[in-house]
Short mmCIF file of C-alpha atoms and ligand atoms in Angstrom, two decimals:
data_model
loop_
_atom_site.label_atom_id
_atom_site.label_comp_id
_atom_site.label_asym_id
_atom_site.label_seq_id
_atom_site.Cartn_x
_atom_site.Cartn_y
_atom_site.Cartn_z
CA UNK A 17 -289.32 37.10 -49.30
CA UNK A 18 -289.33 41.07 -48.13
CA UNK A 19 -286.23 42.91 -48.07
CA UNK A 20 -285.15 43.11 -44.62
CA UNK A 21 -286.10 45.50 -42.48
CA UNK A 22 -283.88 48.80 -41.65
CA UNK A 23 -283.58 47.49 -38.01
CA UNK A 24 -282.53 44.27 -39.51
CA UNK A 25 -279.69 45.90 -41.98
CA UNK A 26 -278.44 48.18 -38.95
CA UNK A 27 -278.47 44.91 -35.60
CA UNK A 28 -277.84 42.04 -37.98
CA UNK A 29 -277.70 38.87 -35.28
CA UNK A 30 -274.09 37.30 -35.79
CA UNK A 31 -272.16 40.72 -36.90
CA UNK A 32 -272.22 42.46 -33.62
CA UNK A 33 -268.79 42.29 -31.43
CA UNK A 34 -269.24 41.19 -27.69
CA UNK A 35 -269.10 43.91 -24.88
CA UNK A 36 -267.02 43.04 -22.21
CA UNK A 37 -266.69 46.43 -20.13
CA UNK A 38 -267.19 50.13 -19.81
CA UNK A 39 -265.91 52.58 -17.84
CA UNK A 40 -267.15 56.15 -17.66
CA UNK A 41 -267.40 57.00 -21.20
CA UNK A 42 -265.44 53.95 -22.72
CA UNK A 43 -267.02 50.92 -23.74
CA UNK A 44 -264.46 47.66 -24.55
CA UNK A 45 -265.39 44.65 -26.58
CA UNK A 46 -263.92 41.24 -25.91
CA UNK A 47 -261.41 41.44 -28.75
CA UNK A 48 -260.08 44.58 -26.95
CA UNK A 49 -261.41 47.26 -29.23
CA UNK A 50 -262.42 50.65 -27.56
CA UNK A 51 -265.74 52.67 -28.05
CA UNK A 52 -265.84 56.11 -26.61
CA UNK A 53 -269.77 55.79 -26.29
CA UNK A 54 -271.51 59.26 -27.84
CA UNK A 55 -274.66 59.14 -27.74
CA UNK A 56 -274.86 56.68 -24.07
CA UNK A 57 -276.51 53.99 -26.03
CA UNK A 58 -279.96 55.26 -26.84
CA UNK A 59 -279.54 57.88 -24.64
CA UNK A 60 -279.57 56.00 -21.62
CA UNK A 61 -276.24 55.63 -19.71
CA UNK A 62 -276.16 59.14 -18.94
CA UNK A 63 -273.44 59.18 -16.06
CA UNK A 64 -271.26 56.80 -18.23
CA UNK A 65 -270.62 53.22 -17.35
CA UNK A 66 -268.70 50.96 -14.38
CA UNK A 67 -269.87 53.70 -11.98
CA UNK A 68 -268.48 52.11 -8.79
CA UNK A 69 -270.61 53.93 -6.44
CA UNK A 70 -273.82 52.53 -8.30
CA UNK A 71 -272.09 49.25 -8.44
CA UNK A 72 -271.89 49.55 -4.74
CA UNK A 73 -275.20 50.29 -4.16
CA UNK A 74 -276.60 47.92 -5.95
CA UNK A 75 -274.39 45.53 -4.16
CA UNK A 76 -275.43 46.34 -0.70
CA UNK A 77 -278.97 46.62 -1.69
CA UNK A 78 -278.60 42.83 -3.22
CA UNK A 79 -276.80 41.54 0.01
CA UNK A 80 -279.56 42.93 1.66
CA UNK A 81 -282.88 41.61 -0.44
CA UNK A 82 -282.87 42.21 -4.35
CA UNK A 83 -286.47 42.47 -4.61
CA UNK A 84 -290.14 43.58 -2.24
CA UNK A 85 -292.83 42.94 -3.64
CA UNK A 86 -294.66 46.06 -3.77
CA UNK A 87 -298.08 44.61 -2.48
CA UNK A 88 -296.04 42.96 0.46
CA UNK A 89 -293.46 46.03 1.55
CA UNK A 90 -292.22 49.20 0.65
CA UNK A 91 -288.38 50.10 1.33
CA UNK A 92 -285.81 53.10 2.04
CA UNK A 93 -284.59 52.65 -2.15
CA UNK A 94 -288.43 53.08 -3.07
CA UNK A 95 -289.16 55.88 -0.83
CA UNK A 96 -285.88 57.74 -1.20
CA UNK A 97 -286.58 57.38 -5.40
CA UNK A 98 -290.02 58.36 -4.80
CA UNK A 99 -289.06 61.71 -2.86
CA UNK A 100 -286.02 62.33 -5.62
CA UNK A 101 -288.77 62.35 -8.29
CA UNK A 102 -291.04 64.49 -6.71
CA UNK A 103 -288.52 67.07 -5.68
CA UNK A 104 -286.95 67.48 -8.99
CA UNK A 105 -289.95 67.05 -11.31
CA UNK A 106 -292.01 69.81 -8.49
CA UNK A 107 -295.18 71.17 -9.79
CA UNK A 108 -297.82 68.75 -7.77
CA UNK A 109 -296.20 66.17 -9.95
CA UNK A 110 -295.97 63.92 -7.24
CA UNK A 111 -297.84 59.95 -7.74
CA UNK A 112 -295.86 57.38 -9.33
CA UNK A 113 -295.67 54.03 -10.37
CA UNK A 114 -292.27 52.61 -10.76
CA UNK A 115 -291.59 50.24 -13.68
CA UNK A 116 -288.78 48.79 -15.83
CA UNK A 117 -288.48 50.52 -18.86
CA UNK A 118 -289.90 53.48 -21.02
CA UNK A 119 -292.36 51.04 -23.08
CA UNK A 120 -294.12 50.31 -19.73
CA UNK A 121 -293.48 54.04 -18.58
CA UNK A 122 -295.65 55.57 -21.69
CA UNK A 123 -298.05 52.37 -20.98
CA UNK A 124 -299.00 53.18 -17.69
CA UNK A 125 -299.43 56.80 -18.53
CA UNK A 126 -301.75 56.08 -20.92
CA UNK A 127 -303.67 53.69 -18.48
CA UNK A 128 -303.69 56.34 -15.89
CA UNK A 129 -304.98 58.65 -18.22
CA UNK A 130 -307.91 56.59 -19.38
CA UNK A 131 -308.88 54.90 -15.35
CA UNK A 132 -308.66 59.19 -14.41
CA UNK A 133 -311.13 59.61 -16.84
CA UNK A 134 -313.70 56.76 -15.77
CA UNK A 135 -313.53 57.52 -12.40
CA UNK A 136 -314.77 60.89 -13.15
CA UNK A 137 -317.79 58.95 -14.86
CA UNK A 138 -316.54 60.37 -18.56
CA UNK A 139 -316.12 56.59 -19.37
CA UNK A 140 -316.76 58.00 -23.18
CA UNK A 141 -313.02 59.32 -22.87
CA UNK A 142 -311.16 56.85 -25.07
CA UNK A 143 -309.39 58.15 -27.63
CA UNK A 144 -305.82 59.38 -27.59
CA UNK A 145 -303.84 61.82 -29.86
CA UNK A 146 -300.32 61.82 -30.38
CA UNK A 147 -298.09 63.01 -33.43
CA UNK A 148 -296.40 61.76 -36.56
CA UNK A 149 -292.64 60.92 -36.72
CA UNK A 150 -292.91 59.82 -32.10
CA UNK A 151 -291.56 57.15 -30.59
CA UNK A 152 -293.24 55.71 -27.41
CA UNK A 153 -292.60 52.46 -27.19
CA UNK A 154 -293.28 48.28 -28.53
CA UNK A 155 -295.91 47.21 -26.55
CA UNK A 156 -299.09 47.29 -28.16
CA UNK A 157 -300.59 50.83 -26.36
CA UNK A 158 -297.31 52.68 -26.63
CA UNK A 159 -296.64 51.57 -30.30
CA UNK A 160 -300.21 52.49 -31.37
CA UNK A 161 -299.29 56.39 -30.24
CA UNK A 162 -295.89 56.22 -31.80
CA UNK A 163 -296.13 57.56 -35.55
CA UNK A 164 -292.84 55.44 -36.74
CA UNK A 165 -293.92 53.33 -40.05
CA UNK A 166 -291.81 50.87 -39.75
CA UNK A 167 -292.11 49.45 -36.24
CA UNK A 168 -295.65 49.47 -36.70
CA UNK A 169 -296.01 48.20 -40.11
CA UNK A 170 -295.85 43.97 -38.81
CA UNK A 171 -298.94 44.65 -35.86
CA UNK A 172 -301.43 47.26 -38.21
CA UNK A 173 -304.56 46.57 -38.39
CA UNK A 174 -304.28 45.33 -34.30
CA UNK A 175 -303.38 48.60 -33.26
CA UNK A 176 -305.52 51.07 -31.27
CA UNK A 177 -307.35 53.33 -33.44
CA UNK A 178 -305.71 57.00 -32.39
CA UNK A 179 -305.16 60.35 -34.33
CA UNK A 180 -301.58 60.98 -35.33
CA UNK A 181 -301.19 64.81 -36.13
CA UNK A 182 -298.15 66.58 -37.88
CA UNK A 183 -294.83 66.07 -37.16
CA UNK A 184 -293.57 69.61 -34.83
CA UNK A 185 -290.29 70.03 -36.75
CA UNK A 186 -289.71 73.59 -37.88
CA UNK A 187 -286.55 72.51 -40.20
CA UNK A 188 -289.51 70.49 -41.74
CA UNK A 189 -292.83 72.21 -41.57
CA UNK A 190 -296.51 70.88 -42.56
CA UNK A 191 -297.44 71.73 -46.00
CA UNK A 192 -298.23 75.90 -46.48
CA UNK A 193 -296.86 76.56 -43.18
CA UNK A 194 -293.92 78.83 -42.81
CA UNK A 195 -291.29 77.74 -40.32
CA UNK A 196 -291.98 80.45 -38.17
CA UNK A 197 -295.31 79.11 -37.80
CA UNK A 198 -295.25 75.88 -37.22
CA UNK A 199 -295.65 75.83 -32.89
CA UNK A 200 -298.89 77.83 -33.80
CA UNK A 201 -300.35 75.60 -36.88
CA UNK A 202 -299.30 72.38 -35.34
CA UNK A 203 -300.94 73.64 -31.86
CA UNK A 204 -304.05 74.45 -34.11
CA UNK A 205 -304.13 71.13 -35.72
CA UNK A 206 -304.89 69.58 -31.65
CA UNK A 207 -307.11 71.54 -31.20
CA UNK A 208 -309.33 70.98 -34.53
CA UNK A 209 -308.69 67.41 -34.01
CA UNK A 210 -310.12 67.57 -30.71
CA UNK A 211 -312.84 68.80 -31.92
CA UNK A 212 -313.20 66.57 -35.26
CA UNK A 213 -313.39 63.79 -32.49
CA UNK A 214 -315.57 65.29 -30.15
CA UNK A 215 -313.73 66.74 -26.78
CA UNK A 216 -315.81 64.42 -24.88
CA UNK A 217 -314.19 60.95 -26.67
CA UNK A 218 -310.95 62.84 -26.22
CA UNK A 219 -308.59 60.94 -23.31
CA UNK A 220 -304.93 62.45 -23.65
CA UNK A 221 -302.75 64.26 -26.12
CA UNK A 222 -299.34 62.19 -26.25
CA UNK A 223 -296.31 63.66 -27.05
CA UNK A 224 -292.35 63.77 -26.32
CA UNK A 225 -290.96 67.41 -26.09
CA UNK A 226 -288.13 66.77 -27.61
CA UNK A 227 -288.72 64.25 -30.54
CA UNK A 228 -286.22 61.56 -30.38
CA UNK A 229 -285.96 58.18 -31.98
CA UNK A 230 -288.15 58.68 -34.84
CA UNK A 231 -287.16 62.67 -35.17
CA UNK A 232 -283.83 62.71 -34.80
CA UNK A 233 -283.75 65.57 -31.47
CA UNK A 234 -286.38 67.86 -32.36
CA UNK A 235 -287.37 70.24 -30.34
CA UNK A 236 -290.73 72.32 -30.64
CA UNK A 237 -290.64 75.83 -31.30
CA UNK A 238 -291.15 78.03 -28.63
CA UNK A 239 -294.33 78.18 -27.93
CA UNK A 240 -295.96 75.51 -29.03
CA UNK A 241 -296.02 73.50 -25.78
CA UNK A 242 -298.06 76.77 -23.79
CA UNK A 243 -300.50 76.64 -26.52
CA UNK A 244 -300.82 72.54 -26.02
CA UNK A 245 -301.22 72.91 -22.52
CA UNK A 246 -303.72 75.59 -23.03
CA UNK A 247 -306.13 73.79 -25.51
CA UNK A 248 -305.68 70.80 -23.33
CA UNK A 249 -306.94 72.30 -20.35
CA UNK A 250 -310.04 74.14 -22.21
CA UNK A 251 -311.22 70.55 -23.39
CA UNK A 252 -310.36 68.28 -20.21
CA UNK A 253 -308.05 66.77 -22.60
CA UNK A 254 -304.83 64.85 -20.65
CA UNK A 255 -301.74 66.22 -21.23
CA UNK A 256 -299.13 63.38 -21.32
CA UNK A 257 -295.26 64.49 -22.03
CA UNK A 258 -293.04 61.01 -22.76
CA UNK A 259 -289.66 62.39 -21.30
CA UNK A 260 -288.00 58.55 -21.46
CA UNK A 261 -285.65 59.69 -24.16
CA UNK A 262 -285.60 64.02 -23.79
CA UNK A 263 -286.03 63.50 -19.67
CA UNK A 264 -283.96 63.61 -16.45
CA UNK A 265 -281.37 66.33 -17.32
CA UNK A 266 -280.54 65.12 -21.14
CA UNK A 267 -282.00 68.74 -22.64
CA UNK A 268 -279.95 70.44 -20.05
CA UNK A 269 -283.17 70.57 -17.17
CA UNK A 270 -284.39 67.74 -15.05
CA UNK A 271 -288.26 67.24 -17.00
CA UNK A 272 -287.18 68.53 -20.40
CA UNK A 273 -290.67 70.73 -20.30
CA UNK A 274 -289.55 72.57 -17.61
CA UNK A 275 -287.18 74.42 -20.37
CA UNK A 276 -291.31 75.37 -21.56
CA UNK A 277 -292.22 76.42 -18.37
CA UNK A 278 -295.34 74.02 -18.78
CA UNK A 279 -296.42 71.00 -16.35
CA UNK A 280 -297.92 68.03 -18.02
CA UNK A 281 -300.40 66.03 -15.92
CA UNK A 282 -298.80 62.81 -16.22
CA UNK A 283 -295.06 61.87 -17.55
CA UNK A 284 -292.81 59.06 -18.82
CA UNK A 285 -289.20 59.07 -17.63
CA UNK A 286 -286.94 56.18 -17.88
CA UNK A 287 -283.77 55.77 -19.35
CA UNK A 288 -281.82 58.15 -17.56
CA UNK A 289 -283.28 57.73 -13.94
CA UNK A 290 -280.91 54.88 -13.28
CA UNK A 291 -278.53 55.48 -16.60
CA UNK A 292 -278.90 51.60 -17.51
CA UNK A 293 -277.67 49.96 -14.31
CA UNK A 294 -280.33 48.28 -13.90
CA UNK A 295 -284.17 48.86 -15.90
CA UNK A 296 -286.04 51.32 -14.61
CA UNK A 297 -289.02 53.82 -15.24
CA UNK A 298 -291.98 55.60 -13.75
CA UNK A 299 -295.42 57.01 -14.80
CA UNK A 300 -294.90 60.27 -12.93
CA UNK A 301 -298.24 61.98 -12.72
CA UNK A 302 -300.24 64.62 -11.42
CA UNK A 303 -302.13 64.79 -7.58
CA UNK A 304 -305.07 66.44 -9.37
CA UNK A 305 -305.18 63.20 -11.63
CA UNK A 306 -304.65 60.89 -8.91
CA UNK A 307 -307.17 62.05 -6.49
CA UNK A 308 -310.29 60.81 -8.48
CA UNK A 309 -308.56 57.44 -9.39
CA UNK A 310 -307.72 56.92 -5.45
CA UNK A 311 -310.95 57.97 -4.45
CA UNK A 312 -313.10 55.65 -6.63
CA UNK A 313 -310.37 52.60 -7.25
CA UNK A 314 -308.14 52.98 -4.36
CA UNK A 315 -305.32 52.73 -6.41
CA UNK A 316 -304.41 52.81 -9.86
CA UNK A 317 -304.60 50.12 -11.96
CA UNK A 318 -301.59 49.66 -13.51
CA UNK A 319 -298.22 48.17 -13.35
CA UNK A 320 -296.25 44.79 -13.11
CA UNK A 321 -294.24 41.96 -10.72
CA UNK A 322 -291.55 44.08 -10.81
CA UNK A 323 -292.80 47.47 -10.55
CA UNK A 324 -290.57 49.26 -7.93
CA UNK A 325 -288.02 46.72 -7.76
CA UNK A 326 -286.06 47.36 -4.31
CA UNK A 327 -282.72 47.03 -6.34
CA UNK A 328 -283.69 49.11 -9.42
CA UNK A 329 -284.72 51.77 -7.26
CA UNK A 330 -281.38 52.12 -5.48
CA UNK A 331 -279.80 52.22 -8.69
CA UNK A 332 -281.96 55.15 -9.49
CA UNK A 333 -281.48 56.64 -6.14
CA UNK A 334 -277.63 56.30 -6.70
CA UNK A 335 -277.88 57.27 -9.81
CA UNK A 336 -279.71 60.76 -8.97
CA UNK A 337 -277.25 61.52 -6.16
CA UNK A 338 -274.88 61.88 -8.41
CA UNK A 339 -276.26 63.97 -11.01
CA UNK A 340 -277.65 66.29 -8.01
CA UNK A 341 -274.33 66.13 -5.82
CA UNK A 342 -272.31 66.61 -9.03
CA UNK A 343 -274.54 69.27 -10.91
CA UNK A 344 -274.89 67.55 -14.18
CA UNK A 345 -278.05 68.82 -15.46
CA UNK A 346 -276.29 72.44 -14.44
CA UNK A 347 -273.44 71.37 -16.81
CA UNK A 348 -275.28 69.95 -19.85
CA UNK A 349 -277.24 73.23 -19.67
CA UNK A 350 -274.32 75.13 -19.30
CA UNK A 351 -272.24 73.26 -21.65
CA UNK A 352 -274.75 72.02 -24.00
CA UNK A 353 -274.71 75.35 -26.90
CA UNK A 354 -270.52 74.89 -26.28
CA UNK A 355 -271.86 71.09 -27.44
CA UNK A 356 -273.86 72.17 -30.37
CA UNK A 357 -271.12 74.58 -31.40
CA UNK A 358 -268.24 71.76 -31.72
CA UNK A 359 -270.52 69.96 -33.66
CA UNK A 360 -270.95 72.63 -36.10
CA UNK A 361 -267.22 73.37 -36.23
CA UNK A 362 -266.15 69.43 -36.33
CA UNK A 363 -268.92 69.22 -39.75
CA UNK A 364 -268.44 72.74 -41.29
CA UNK A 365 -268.06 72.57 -45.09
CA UNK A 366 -270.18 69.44 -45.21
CA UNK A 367 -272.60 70.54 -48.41
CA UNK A 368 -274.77 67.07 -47.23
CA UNK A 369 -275.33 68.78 -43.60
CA UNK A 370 -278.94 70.12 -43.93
CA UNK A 371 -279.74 70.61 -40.27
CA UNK A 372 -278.01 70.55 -36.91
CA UNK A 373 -280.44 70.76 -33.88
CA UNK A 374 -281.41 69.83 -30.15
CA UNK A 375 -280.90 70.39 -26.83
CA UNK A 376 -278.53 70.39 -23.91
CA UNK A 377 -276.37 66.91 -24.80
CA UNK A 378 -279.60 65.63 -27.27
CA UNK A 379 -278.29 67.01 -30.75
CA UNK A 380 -279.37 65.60 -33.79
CA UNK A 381 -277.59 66.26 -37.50
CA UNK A 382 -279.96 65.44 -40.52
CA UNK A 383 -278.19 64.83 -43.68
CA UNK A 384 -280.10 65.82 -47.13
CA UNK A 385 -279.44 65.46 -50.46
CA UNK A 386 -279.54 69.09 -51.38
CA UNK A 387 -279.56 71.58 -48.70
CA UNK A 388 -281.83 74.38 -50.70
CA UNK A 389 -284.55 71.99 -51.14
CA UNK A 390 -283.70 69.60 -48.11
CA UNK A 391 -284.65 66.54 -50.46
CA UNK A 392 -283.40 63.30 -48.47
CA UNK A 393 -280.87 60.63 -50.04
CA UNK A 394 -282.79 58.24 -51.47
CA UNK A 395 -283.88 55.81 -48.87
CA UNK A 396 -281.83 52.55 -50.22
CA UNK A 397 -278.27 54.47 -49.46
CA UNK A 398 -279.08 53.60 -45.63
CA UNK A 399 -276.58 57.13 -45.07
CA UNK A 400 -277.37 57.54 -41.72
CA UNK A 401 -276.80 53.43 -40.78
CA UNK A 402 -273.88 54.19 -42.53
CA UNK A 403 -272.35 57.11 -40.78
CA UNK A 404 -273.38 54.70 -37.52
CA UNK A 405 -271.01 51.80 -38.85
CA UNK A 406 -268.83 53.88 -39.83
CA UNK A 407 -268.16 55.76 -36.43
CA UNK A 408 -268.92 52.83 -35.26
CA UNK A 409 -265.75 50.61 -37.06
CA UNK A 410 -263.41 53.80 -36.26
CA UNK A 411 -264.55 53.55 -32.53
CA UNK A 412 -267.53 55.85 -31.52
CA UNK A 413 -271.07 54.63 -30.49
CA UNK A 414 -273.58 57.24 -32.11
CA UNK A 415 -277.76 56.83 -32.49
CA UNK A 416 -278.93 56.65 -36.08
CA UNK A 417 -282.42 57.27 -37.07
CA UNK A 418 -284.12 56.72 -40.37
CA UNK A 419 -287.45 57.81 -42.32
CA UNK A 420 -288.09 61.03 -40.48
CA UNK A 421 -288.93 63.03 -43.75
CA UNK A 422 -291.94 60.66 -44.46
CA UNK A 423 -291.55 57.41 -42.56
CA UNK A 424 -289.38 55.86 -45.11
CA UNK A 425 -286.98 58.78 -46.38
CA UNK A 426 -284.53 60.46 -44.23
CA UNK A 427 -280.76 60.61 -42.68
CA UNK A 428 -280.14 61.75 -38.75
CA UNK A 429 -277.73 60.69 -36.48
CA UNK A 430 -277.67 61.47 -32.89
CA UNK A 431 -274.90 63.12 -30.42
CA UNK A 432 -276.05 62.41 -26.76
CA UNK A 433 -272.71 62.46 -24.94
CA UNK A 434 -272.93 61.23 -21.06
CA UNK A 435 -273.29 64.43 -18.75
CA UNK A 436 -270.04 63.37 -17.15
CA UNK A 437 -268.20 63.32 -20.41
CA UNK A 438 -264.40 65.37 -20.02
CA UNK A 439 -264.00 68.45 -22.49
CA UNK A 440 -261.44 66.14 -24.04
CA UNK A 441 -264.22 63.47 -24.80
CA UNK A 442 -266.55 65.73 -26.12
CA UNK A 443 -263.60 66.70 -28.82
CA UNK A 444 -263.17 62.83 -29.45
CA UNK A 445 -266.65 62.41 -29.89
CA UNK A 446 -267.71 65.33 -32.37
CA UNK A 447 -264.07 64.66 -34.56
CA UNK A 448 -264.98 60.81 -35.03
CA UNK A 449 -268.06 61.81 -35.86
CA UNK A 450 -267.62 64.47 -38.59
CA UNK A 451 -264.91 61.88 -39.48
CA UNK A 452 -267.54 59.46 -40.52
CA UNK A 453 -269.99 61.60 -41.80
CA UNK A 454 -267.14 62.63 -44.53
CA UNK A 455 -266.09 58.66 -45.06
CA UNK A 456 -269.73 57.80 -45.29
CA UNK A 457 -270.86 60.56 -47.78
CA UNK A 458 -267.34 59.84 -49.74
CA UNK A 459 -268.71 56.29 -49.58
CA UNK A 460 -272.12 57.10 -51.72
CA UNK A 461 -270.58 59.40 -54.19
CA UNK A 462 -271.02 62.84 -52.30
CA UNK A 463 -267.90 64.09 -50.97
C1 PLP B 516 -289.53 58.79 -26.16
C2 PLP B 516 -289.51 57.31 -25.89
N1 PLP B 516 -290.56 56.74 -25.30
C3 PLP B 516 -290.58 55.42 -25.02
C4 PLP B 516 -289.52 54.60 -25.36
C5 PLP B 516 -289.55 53.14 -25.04
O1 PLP B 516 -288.64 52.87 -24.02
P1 PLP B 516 -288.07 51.40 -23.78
O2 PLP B 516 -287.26 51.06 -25.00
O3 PLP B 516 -287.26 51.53 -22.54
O4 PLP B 516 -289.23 50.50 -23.60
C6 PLP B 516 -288.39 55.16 -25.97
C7 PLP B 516 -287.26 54.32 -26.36
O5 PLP B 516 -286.39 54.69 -27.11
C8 PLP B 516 -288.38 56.55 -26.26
O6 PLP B 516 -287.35 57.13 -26.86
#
């Protein structure tokens, strides 16, 4: 038999302890232990949990009708969503299609991408681009973009054939390129793939702006988006940005590319837009890509049952009245390099702490081996599911991530705090942490 899987070591069925409530930042499990929850799940609950104004408006909204289907009616929930999404992602990013989860988010926007593209009558459009080291999702589109080894590894060979380029991660450049010039060399590598390909097979250039799951929060050097957007446009290439992990305020603005000042023409956001109280997501895309699609299908040709699911959408509508009415992507801005900085503090004189980067409340710390050559712990050690467990058994939720240095090798953990989280939680959550990075490390011989 294979050795199990990574995923398999770190969510073994039968070892998990049953949740039984949160509230704001506080998760309890049925034998009454307490979990102040630091990175909101995957990134997801980012107003915290047992919200009673969401509760209660997803109760009225369920006393009312739970679910109209969206060739049969539209509702207030939908509309108000739709307008909420429009307003705050601006720039003529204004068509939608509502659907339950990132996976179907990056899906659609990949469909849309391709059924722009025939309408136009440039049918040979097929072929999408993404990166190395991404994360967009299991069903069989999105995980053919995503560059992460091991969730791909069981379904190769069935996969969509697509170009994965270099990894944008200047604590980890492509061979022979300085960090300095990574956003320039990585933005050249598009471009000469683009034209390896042909720019007339070429359908969309995938990529999240901030690198989560498989990257540990990496954001790309300044720059290097511009220059995307740029070589997109000269080759009629799609630019599609997957904010479902990096989106809706986490990196401190509302569309995490906005911090570029660049507009994608079509984008993924779901996690955050109703913060996990009920499944929600949207392929958010551009009015110059929808008006071919409309004109020649009517419509586009995507989405599910449940896409725009009357109750999902007024959790995302309550959901987004909060962060707006309370100004939380103003405060994970504002508060997000005070963030970083505790985390620095909390893990200063850790020799194993090779890299501490991100965003807003999206901060990722990679662990190495040896911090002048940045060579990984050797893959078997499982550090970074063990800093999880370890926070994990002393009471903090925390997002590990594996294989970034090649796919197989490499330590991160994530810090994604919810955007509501007290001063005092953000000291709990960056002192259990550095707590179990030093038990962890201690634990493998490298104290
Ligand atoms: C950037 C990104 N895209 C897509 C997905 C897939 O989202 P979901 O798990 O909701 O299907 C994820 C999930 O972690 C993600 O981080």
């Amino acid at each position: 038999m294979n050795a199990p899987t990574r995923a398999a070591t770190l969510f073994g069925a039968g070892t998990l302890p049953k949740v039984a409530w949160g509230k704001g930042s506080y998760v309890q499990d049925t034998a009454g232990k307490r979990y102040i929850d630091g990175s909101c799940g995957p990134a997801a609950y980012c107003i915290g949990h047992g919200n009673e104004e969401v509760n209660a408006a997803i109760a009225r909204q369920l006393d009312k009708i739970a679910h109209g289907y969206r060739y049969t009616f539209t509702s207030d929930p939908l509309e108000e969503l739709s307008d909420i999404v429009r307003t705050q992602a601006g720039d003529g990013l204004d068509r939608m299609v509502f659907v339950t989860g990132g996976s179907e988010a990056t899906e659609s926007c990949l469909k849309v991408a391709l059924q722009y593209h025939a309408a136009r009558g440039d049918t040979s459009r097929r072929r999408f681009i993404a990166r190395e080291r991404s994360w967009h999702g299991n069903t069989l589109g999105a995980l053919s973009v995503s560059g992460f080894k091991e969730r791909r590894a069981p379904f190769e060979g069935a996969l969509l054939d697509v170009s994965h380029l270099s990894p944008v991660n200047a604590y980890r450049p492509p061979a022979n390129v300085l960090p300095e010039d990574v956003g320039r060399a990585c933005a050249t590598e598009l471009e000469q793939e683009i034209l390896r390909i042909g720019p007339d097979k070429v359908a969309a250039f995938i990529f999240e702006p901030v690198v989560g799951a498989a990257g540990g929060a990496v954001p790309a050097p300044p720059g290097y988006a511009r220059a995307v957007r740029e070589i997109c446009d000269r080759y009629g290439v799609l630019m599609i940005a997957d904010e479902v992990m990096c989106g809706i305020g986490r990196c401190g603005t509302w569309r995490a590319l906005a911090h570029d000042g660049v507009v994608p023409d079509l984008m993924a956001i779901a996690k955050g837009l109703a913060g996990g109280y009920l499944p929600l997501g949207a392929a958010v895309y551009h009015g110059k890509v929808a008006e071919p699609i409309l004109a020649v299908h009517g419509a586009p040709l995507t989405g599910h049952t449940f896409s725009a699911h009357t109750a999902c959408c007024a959790a995302g509508v309550a959901v987004q009245t909060i962060i707006k009415r309370d100004k939380l992507v103003d405060r994970v801005h504002d508060n997000g390099p005070k963030l970083m900085q505790m985390v620095r503090d909390a893990l200063h004189g850790i020799d194993a702490v090779g890299d501490i980067r991100g965003r807003g409340y999206f901060i990722g710390i990679e662990f190495v081996a040896d911090r002048a050559t940045k060579e990984p712990f050797p893959a078997d050690l499982q550090l970074f599911a063990r800093i999880r467990q370890t926070a994990f058994d002393d009471g903090l939720i925390c997002y590990p991530v594996g294989g970034n240095v090649d796919g197989v090798n490499g330590d991160i953990v994530i810090i994604a705090p919810p955007y509501n989280a007290t001063d005092g939680e953000l000291t709990e959550i960056t002192g259990k942490f550095a707590r179990a990075a030093r038990k962890a490390l201690a634990s493998i011989g490298h104290g």
